[in-house]
XYZ file of C-alpha atoms in Angstrom:
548
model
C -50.371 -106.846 -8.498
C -47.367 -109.055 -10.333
C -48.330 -112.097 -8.558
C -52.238 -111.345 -9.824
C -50.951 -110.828 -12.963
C -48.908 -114.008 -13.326
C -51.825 -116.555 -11.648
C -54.405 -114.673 -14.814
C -52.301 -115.651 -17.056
C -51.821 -119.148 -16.021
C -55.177 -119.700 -15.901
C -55.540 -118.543 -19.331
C -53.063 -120.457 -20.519
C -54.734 -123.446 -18.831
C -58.192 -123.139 -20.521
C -56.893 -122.421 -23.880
C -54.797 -126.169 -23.460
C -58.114 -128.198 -22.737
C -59.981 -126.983 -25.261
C -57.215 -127.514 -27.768
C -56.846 -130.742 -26.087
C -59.990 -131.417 -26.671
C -60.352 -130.685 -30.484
C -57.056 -132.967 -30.812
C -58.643 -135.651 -29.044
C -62.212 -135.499 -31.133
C -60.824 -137.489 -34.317
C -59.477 -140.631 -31.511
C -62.827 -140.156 -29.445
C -65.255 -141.355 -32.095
C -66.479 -144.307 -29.903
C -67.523 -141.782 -26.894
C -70.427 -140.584 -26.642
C -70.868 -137.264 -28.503
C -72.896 -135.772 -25.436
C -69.427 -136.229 -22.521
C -67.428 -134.670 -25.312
C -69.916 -131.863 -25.541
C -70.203 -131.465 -21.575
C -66.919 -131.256 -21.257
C -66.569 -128.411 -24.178
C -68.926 -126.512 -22.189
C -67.562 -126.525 -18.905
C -63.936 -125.555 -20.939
C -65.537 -122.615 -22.291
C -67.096 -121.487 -19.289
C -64.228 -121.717 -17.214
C -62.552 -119.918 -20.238
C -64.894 -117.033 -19.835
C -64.554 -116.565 -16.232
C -60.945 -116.463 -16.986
C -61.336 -113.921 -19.612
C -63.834 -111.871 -17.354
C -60.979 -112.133 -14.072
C -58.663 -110.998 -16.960
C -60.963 -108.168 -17.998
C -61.197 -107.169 -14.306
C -57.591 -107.162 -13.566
C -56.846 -105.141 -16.706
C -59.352 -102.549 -15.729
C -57.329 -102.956 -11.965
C -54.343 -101.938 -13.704
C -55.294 -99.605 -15.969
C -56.788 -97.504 -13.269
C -53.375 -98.363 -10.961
C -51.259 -96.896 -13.871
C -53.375 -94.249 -14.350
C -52.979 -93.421 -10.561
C -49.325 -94.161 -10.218
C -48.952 -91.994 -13.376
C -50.702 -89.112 -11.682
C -48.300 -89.422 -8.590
C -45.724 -89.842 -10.737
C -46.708 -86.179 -12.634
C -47.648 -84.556 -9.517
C -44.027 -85.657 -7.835
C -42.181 -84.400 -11.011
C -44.228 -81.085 -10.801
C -43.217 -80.591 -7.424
C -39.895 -81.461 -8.227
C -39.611 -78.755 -10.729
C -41.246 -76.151 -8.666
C -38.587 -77.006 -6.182
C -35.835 -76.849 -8.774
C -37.115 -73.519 -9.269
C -37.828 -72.526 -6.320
C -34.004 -73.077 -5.224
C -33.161 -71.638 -8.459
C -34.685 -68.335 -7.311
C -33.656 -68.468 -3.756
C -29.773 -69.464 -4.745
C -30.168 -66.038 -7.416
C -31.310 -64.076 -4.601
C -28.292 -65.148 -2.366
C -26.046 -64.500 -5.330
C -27.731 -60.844 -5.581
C -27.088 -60.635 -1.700
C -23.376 -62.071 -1.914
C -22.140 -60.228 -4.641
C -24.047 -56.691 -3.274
C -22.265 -57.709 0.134
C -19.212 -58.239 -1.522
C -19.252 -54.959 -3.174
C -20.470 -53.408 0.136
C -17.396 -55.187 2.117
C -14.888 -54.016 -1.074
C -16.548 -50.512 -0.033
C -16.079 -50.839 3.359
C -12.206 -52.319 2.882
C -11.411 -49.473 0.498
C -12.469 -47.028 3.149
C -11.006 -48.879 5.860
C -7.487 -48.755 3.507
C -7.776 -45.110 3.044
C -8.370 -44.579 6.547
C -5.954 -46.453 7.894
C -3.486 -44.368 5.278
C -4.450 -41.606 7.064
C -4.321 -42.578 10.471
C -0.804 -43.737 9.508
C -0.093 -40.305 8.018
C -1.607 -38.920 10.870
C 0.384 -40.740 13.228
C 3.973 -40.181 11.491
C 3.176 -36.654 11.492
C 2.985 -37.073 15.148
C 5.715 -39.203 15.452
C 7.951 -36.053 13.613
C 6.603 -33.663 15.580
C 7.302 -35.598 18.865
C 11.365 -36.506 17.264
C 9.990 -40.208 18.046
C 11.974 -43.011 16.985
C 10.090 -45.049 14.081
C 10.087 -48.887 14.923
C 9.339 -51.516 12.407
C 9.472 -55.162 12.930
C 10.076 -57.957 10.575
C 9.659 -61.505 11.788
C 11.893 -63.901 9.031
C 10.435 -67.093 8.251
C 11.313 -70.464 9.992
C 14.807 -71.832 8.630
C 16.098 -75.444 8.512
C 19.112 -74.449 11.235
C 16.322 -73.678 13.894
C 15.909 -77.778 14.355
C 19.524 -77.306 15.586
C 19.772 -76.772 18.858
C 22.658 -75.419 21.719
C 24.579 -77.750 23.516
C 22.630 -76.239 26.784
C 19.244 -76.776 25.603
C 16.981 -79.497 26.986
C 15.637 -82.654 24.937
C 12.464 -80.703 25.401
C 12.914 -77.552 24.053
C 14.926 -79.395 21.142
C 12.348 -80.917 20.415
C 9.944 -77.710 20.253
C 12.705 -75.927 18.947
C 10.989 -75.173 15.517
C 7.120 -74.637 16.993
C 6.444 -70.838 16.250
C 5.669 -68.506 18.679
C 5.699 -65.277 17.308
C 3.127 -64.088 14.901
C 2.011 -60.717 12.941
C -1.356 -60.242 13.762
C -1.685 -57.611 11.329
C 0.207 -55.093 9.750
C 1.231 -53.208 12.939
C 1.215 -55.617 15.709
C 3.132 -58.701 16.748
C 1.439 -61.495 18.869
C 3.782 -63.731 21.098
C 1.317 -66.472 21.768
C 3.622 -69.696 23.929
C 2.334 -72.658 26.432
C 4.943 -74.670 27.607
C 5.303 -77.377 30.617
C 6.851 -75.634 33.462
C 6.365 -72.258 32.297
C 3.986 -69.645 32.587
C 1.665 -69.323 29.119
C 3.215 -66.087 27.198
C -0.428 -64.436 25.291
C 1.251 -60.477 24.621
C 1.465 -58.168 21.860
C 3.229 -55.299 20.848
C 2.301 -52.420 19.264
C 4.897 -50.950 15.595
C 4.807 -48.546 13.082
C 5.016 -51.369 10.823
C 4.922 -55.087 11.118
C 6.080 -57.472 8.352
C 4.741 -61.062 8.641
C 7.384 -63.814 7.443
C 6.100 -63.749 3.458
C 6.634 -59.951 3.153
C 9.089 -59.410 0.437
C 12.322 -57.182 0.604
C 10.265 -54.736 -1.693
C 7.253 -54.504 1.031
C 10.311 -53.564 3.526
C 12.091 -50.584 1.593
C 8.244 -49.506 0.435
C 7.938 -48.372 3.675
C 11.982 -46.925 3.656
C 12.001 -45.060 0.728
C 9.813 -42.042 1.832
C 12.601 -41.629 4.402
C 14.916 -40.797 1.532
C 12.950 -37.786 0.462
C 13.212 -36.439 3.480
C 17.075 -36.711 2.854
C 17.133 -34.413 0.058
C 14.618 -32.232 1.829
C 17.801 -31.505 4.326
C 17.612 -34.373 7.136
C 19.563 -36.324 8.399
C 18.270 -40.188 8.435
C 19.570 -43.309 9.977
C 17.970 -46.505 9.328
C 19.310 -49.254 12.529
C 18.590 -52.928 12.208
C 18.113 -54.970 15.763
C 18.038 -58.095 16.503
C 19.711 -61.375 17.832
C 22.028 -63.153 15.868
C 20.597 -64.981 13.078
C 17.578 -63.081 12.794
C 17.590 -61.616 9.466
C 19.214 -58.731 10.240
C 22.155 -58.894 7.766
C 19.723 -60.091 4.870
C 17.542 -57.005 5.448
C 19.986 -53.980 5.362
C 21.947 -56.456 2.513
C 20.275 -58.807 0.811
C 21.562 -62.851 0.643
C 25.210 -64.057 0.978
C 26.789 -67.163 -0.653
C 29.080 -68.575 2.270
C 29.557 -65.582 3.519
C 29.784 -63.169 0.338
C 27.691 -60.590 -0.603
C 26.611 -59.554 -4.303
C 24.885 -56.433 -5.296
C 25.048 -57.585 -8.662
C 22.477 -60.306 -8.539
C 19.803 -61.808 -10.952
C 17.039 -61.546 -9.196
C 16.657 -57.617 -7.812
C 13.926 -58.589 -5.673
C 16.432 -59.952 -2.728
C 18.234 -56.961 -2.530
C 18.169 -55.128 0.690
C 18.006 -51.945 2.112
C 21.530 -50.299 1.530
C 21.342 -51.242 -2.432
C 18.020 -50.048 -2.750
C 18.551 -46.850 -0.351
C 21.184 -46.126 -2.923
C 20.014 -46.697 -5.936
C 16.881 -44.365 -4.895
C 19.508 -41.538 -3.569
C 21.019 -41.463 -6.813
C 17.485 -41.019 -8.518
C 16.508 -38.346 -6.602
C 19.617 -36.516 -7.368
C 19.466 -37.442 -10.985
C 15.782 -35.186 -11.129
C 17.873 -31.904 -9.376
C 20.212 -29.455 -11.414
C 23.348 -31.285 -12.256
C 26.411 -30.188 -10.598
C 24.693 -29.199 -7.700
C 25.200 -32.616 -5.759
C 27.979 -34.563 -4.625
C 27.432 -38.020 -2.639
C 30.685 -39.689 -0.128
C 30.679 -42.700 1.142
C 32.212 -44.325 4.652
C 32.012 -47.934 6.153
C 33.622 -48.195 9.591
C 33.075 -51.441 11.895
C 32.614 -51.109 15.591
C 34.424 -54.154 16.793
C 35.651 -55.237 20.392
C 34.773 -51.562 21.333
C 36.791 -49.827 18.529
C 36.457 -48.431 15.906
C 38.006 -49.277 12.399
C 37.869 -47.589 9.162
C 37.380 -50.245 6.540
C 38.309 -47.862 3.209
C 41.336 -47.081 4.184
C 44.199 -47.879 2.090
C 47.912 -48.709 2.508
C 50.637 -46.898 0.216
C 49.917 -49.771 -2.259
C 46.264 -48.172 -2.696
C 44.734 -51.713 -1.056
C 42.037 -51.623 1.308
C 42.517 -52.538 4.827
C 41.163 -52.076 8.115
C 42.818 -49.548 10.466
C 41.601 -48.164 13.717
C 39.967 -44.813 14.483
C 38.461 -42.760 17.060
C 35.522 -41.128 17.989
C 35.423 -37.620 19.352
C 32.874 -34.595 20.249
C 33.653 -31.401 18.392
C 33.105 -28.224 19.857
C 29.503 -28.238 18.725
C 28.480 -31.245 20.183
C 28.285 -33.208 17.584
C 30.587 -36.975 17.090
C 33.341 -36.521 14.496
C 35.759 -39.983 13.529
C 39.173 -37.874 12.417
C 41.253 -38.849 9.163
C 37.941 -41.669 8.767
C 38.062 -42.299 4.839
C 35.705 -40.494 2.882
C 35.846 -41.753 -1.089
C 33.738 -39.489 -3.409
C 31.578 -41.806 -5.914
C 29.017 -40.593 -9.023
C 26.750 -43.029 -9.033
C 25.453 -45.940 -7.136
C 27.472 -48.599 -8.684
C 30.796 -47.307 -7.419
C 29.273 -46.915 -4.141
C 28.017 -50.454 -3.842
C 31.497 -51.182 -5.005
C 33.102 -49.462 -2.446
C 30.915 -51.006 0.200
C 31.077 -54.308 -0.552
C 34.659 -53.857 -0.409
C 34.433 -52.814 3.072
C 32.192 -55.742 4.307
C 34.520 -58.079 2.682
C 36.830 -57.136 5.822
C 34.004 -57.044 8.301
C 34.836 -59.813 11.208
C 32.525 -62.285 11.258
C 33.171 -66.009 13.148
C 30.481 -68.756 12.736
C 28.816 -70.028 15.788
C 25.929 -72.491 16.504
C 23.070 -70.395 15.998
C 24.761 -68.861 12.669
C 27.454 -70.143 9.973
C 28.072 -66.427 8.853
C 27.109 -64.360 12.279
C 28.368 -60.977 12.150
C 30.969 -59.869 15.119
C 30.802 -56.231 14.651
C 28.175 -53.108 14.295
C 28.659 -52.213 10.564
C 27.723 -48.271 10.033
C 27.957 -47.424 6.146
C 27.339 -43.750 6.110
C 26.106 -41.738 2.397
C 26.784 -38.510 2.332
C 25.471 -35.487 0.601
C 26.655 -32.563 0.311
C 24.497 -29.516 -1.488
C 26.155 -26.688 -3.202
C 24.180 -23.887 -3.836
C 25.909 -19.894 -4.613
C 24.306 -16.817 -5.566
C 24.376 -13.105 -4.796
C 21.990 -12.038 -2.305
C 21.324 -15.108 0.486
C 21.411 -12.725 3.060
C 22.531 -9.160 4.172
C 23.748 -9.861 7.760
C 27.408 -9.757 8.456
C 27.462 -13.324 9.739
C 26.295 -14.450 6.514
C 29.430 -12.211 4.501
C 31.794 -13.561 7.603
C 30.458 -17.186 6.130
C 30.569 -16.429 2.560
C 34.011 -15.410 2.828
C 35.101 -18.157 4.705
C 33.820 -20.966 1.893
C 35.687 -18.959 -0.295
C 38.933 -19.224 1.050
C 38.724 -22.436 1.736
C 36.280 -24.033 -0.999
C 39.426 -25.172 -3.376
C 40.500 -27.683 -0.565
C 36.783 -28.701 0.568
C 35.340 -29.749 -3.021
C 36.355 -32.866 -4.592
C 38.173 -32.106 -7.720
C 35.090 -33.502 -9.617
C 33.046 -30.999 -8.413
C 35.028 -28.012 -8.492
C 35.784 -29.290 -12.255
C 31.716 -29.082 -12.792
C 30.578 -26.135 -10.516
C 33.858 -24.265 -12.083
C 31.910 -25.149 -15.758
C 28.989 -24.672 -14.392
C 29.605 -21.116 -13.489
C 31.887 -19.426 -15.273
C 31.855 -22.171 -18.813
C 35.344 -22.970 -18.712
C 37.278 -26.631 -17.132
C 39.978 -24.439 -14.813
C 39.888 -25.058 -10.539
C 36.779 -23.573 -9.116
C 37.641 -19.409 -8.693
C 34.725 -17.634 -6.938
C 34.412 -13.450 -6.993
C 34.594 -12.156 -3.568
C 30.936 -10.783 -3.746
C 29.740 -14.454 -4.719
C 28.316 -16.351 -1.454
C 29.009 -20.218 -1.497
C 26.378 -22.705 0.749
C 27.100 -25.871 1.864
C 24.669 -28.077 2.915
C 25.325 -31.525 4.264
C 22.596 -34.407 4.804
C 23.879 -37.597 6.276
C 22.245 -41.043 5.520
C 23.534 -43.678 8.519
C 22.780 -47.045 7.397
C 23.787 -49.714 9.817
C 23.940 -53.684 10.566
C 23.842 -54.199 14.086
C 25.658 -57.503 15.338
C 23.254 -60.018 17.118
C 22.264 -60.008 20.364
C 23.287 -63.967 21.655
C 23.252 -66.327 24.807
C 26.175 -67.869 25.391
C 25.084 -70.905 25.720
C 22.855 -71.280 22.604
C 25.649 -69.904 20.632
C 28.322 -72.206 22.279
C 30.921 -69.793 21.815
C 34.537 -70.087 23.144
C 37.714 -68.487 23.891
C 38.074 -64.635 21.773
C 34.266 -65.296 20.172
C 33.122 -65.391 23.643
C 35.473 -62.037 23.956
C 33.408 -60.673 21.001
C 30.351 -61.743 21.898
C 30.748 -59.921 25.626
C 31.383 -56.988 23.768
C 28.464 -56.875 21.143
C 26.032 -57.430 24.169
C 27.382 -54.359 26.609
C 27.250 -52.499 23.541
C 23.786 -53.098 22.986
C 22.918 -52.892 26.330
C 24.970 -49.260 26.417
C 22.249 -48.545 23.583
C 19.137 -49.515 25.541
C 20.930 -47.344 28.249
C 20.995 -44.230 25.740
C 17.663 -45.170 24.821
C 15.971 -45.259 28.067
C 18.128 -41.797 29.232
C 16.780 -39.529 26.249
C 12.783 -41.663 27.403
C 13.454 -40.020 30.883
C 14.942 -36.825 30.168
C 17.717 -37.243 32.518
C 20.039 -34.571 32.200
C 23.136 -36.828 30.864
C 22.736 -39.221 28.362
C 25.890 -41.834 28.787
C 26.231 -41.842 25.014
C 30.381 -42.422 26.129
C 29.678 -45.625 27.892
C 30.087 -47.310 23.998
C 32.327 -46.526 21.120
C 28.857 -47.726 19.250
C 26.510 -44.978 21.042
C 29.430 -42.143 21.257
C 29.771 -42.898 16.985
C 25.625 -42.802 16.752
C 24.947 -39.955 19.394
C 24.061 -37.492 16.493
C 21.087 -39.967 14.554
C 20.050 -41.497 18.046
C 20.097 -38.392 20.023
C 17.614 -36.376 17.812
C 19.581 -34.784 15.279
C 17.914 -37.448 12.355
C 15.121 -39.217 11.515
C 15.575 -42.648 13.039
C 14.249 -46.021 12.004
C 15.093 -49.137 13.796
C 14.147 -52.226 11.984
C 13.770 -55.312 14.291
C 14.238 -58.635 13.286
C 12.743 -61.293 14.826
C 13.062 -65.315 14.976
C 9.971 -66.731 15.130
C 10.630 -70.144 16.696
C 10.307 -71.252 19.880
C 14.216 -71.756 20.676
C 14.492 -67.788 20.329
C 11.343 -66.524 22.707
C 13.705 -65.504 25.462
C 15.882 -63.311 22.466
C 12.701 -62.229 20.422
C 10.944 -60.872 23.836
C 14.096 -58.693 24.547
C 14.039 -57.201 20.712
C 10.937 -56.839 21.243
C 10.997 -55.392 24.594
C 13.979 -52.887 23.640
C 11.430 -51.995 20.165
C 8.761 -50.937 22.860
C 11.389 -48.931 24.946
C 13.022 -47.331 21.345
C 9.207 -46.238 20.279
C 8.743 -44.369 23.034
C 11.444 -42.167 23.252
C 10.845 -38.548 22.465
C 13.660 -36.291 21.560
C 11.549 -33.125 20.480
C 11.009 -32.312 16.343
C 14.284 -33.159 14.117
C 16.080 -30.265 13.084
C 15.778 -29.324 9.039
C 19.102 -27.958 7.821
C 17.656 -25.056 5.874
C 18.440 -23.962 1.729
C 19.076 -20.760 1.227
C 17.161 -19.720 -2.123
C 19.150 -17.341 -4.367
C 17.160 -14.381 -5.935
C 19.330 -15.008 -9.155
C 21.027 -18.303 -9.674
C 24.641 -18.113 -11.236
C-alpha cells in the first residue's frame, strides 16, 4: 500500500512539472506553432487526470483499508478488555477461594492445635498414671567447632563432619536421615514428649518445664536430668551460656538463661502467692566425680567454700540419704543462684577436642522445700499424737532460725524461739526439686583424651552406662534394680526409681561427626520413655479445721 502510495504521488508530481513547464516555456516558444503547443497541453492534462483519477482510487483504497484496519483494531481492543475483565473476575474468584481456604485451613489448624493440646494432656495424664519417665529432646544448632575433627577420624568424615543428620520433623519426633559411602543409609525416627528443633529458644524449653514446678508445690517430688554427649548443649540448657568457662545468672539478656535460673525464679513465685511463713526453700550442689561424691558448699573454719567428699547411703526406709551434705537455707532466688554458682565454680571440668569447657562430673543441685503447716485437730489416731509430739520435741533443732523467728511471730505475735503447746500438732512436709547436668557421654578417640582425663572420662561412661542399666531393670521389672553399681544411680535412686516426676532432657548434636553419639542418646531416650514405675507418690497436706 506504501509503495502505491509513493509511485501516485510521483506521478502527480510529474504531470504538475510539464504543464508548468510548459506555461514557462510559452513566452520563448512564440515561433512554434500554436497547435504542437496546444497538443502537447492536452495530452499533459489528460495524463494529469488519469493521475488524479488513480489518486482518487487509491484514496478510496485506503480509506476503506483504514476503515477496516480500524475495525480490527476496535474489535482486538474489545476483546482485549473483555479479557482484562474476564481475568479480573476469575483472579477475584480465586481470591474469594484463597482467602475462604485460608480461613478454612486457620480453622482446621486451630482445631488441629487444640487437639493436639489435648492429646498431649491426654497423654501426660497417662504418662502419670503409668510413673513413666517424660523424655524431651533438644537438638542444638550446628557450631563452628564441629568442622574440627578427632585425630582418629578419616579425611572423609572430616570432610562431612558438619553435614546434618539429625532433624525435628515436628514437634515430637526426631528424624535421623544419613547416606554415606561404605555404610548402610540410616532413614529412623524416634518418637518424644517433646522435640525442640535447633531455633527453639531457652523460653520454648522451660515452657514446657514450668508446669512441672506446680506439681512441686502440689507435694512431688521432681527431677529434671539432662543427657547427652559431650558438647551437646547440655550445660547451656540446665545453665544458660559461659564466658571461658564462667557462668552468670546475672546477665543482660534473660532470654539465655537456662533451666536451673528459671526453675528458681518460678519456685520462688509460687511461694510468694502462699501464706508467708509457711515455706522455707534449702539448697545443695554435690558433684559426682571419678565415682565419688563431693559436697561443693561446704566450708572450711575460714567460712570458704571448698569441695569435700561424701557418701551415699540407704536409710532404713529405703530411701538415699548423703550424711553431714551441706544444706544452706536461702529467701529468695538470688541467694540461691548465688550459692550455686559458687558451687559450679569448683565443678571439674578439663577441655578436650570435642569441647574447650567439657564438664568431668554429674552436677546434682537439689531445691528443697520444706512445708510447715500446725493446727489442732489433723487427726485423732495415736500415731498422729506419737508424731505431733515428736516435731515438738525436736522442732527447735529442725527449723532454721529464720523460720522459727517467723512461725514463732506468726503464731503466738512475739520474736522469741519457736515454743509450741503440747496439744498443738506440727507437719512437715518436704518436696525435693533434683536438678542435674549430666557429664557427656564421649569416644575416646574423638575426644583425644589422655592420661587422668582418659581416667575421668572411663568413669563418666560406666556411670552412664550403670544408668541405662537402672533404666532397663525398673523397664523389666526384675526384682533388683543395681542402683549400687554407681555412686550416680545409688545418689538418684529416689527421682529415677519412681518416687518423682522425672524429666530427662536430651541433647543432641546434629552433625554428622556425632551420629554414632546422637543414636545412643537417642537410643537410651527410647529405653528411658518406656520405663514404667507405677503412679508417683503425692506426699499428702494435712488441712487444719482452724489455722493458728
Amino acid at each position: 500500500m506504501m509503495s502505491r502510495a509513493i509511485r501516485y504521488q510521483g506521478l502527480a508530481g510529474r504531470s504538475t512539472n510539464e504543464v508548468l513547464q510548459l506555461y514557462a516555456a510559452r513566452g520563448g516558444q512564440q515561433k512554434l506553432q500554436r497547435s504542437f503547443l496546444v497538443t502537447q497541453l492536452h495530452r499533459a492534462i489528460k495524463r494529469l487526470k488519469q493521475d488524479l483519477k488513480s489518486l482518487h482510487s487509491f484514496a478510496l483504497e485506503l480509506s476503506k483499508e483504514f476503515r477496516r484496519q480500524s475495525k480490527t483494531c476496535l474489535y482486538q481492543v474489545l476483546a482485549a478488555v473483555q479479557g482484562v475483565q474476564l481475568q479480573n473476575e476469575a483472579m477475584q474468584m480465586f481470591q474469594i477461594k484463597a482467602f475462604d481456604l485460608e480461613q478454612s485451613l486457620q480453622e482446621v489448624t486451630e482445631r488441629y492445635e487444640k487437639e493436639k493440646q489435648k492429646r498431649r494432656a491426654l497423654h501426660n495424664s497417662l504418662v502419670e498414671l503409668r510413673g513413666n519417665i517424660r523424655v524431651h529432646c533438644r537438638i542444638r544448632p550446628l557450631l563452628p567447632f564441629d568442622d574440627a575433627a578427632g585425630h582418629s577420624i578419616s579425611q572423609d568424615r572430616q570432610r562431612n563432619s558438619s553435614e546434618k543428620v539429625a532433624y525435628a520433623a515436628d514437634d515430637e519426633t526426631v528424624l535421623v536421615k544419613c547416606s554415606r559411602p561404605g555404610h548402610a543409609s540410616i532413614n529412623k525416627t524416634f518418637q518424644f514428649e517433646r522435640v525442640y528443633n535447633d531455633s527453639e529458644s531457652q523460653d520454648a524449653v522451660f515452657a514446657d518445664v514450668a508446669p512441672l514446678l506446680t506439681s512441686l508445690l502440689d507435694g512431688y517430688n521432681v527431677c529434671i536430668m539432662a543427657y547427652g554427649q559431650t558438647g551437646s548443649g547440655k550445660t547451656y540448657t540446665m545453665l544458660g551460656p559461659q564466658v571461658e568457662g564462667n557462668f552468670s545468672f546475672a546477665v543482660e539478656d534473660e532470654s539465655e538463661l537456662g533451666i536451673i535460673p528459671r526453675a528458681t525464679q518460678e519456685v520462688f513465685r509460687l511461694i510468694s502467692e502462699k501464706p508467708p511463713g509457711s515455706y522455707w526453700v534449702e539448697v545443695s550442689v554435690v558433684e559426682v566425680y571419678n565415682n565419688e561424691i563431693f559436697d561443693l558448699l561446704a566450708k572450711d573454719s575460714y567460712g570458704k567454700v571448698f569441695s569435700i567428699k561424701r557418701d551415699v547411703v540407704t536409710t532404713r526406709e529405703g530411701k538415699s540419704d548423703v550424711p553431714l551434705l551441706t544444706h544452706e537455707t536461702v529467701e529468695n532466688a538470688s541467694e540461691f543462684l548465688h550459692l550455686v554458682k559458687k558451687g559450679i565454680q569448683l565443678r571439674v571440668r578439663h577441655p578436650t577436642l570435642v569441647h574447650a569447657h567439657s564438664s568431668r562430673s554429674h552436677l546434682v543441685v537439689t531445691l528443697t522445700i520444706t512445708t510447715v503447716v500446725f493446727g489442732d485437730n489433723f487427726g485423732t489416731s495415736w500415731e498422729d499424737e506419737q508424731a505431733s509430739q515428736r516435731l515438738n520435741k525436736d522442732v527447735s533443732c529442725t527449723f532454721p532460725q529464720k523460720k522459727r523467728e517467723s512461725l514463732s511471730a506468726s503464731s503466738s505475735g512475739t520474736s522469741s524461739p519457736v515454743q509450741f503447746e503440747a496439744t498443738e500438732k506440727i507437719k512437715q512436709v518436704k518436696t525435693r526439686l533434683q536438678l542435674v547436668d549430666l557429664a557427656g557421654s564421649e569416644c575416646v578417640g574423638m575426644s583425644g583424651v589422655t592420661g587422668a582425663a582418659l581416667r575421668e572420662t572411663s568413669f563418666i561412661n560406666r556411670s552412664l552406662s550403670a544408668l541405662a542399666d537402672v533404666l532397663g531393670a525398673i523397664a523389666e521389672q526384675r526384682s533388683h534394680v543395681p542402683y549400687r553399681n554407681s555412686k550416680l544411680t545409688h545418689l538418684l535412686q529416689d527421682s529415677v526409681g519412681g518416687d518423682a516426676k522425672l524429666l530427662v532432657m536430651l541433647c543432641i548434636s546434629p552433625g554428622q561427626k556425632y551420629l554414632t553419639e546422637s543414636m545412643q542418646s537417642l537410643g537410651f531416650g527410647t529405653r528411658a520413655r518406656q520405663v514404667q514405675r507405677g503412679q508417683v507418690k503425692k506426699k499428702n497436706f494435712p488441712m487444719p479445721s482452724k489455722a493458728k
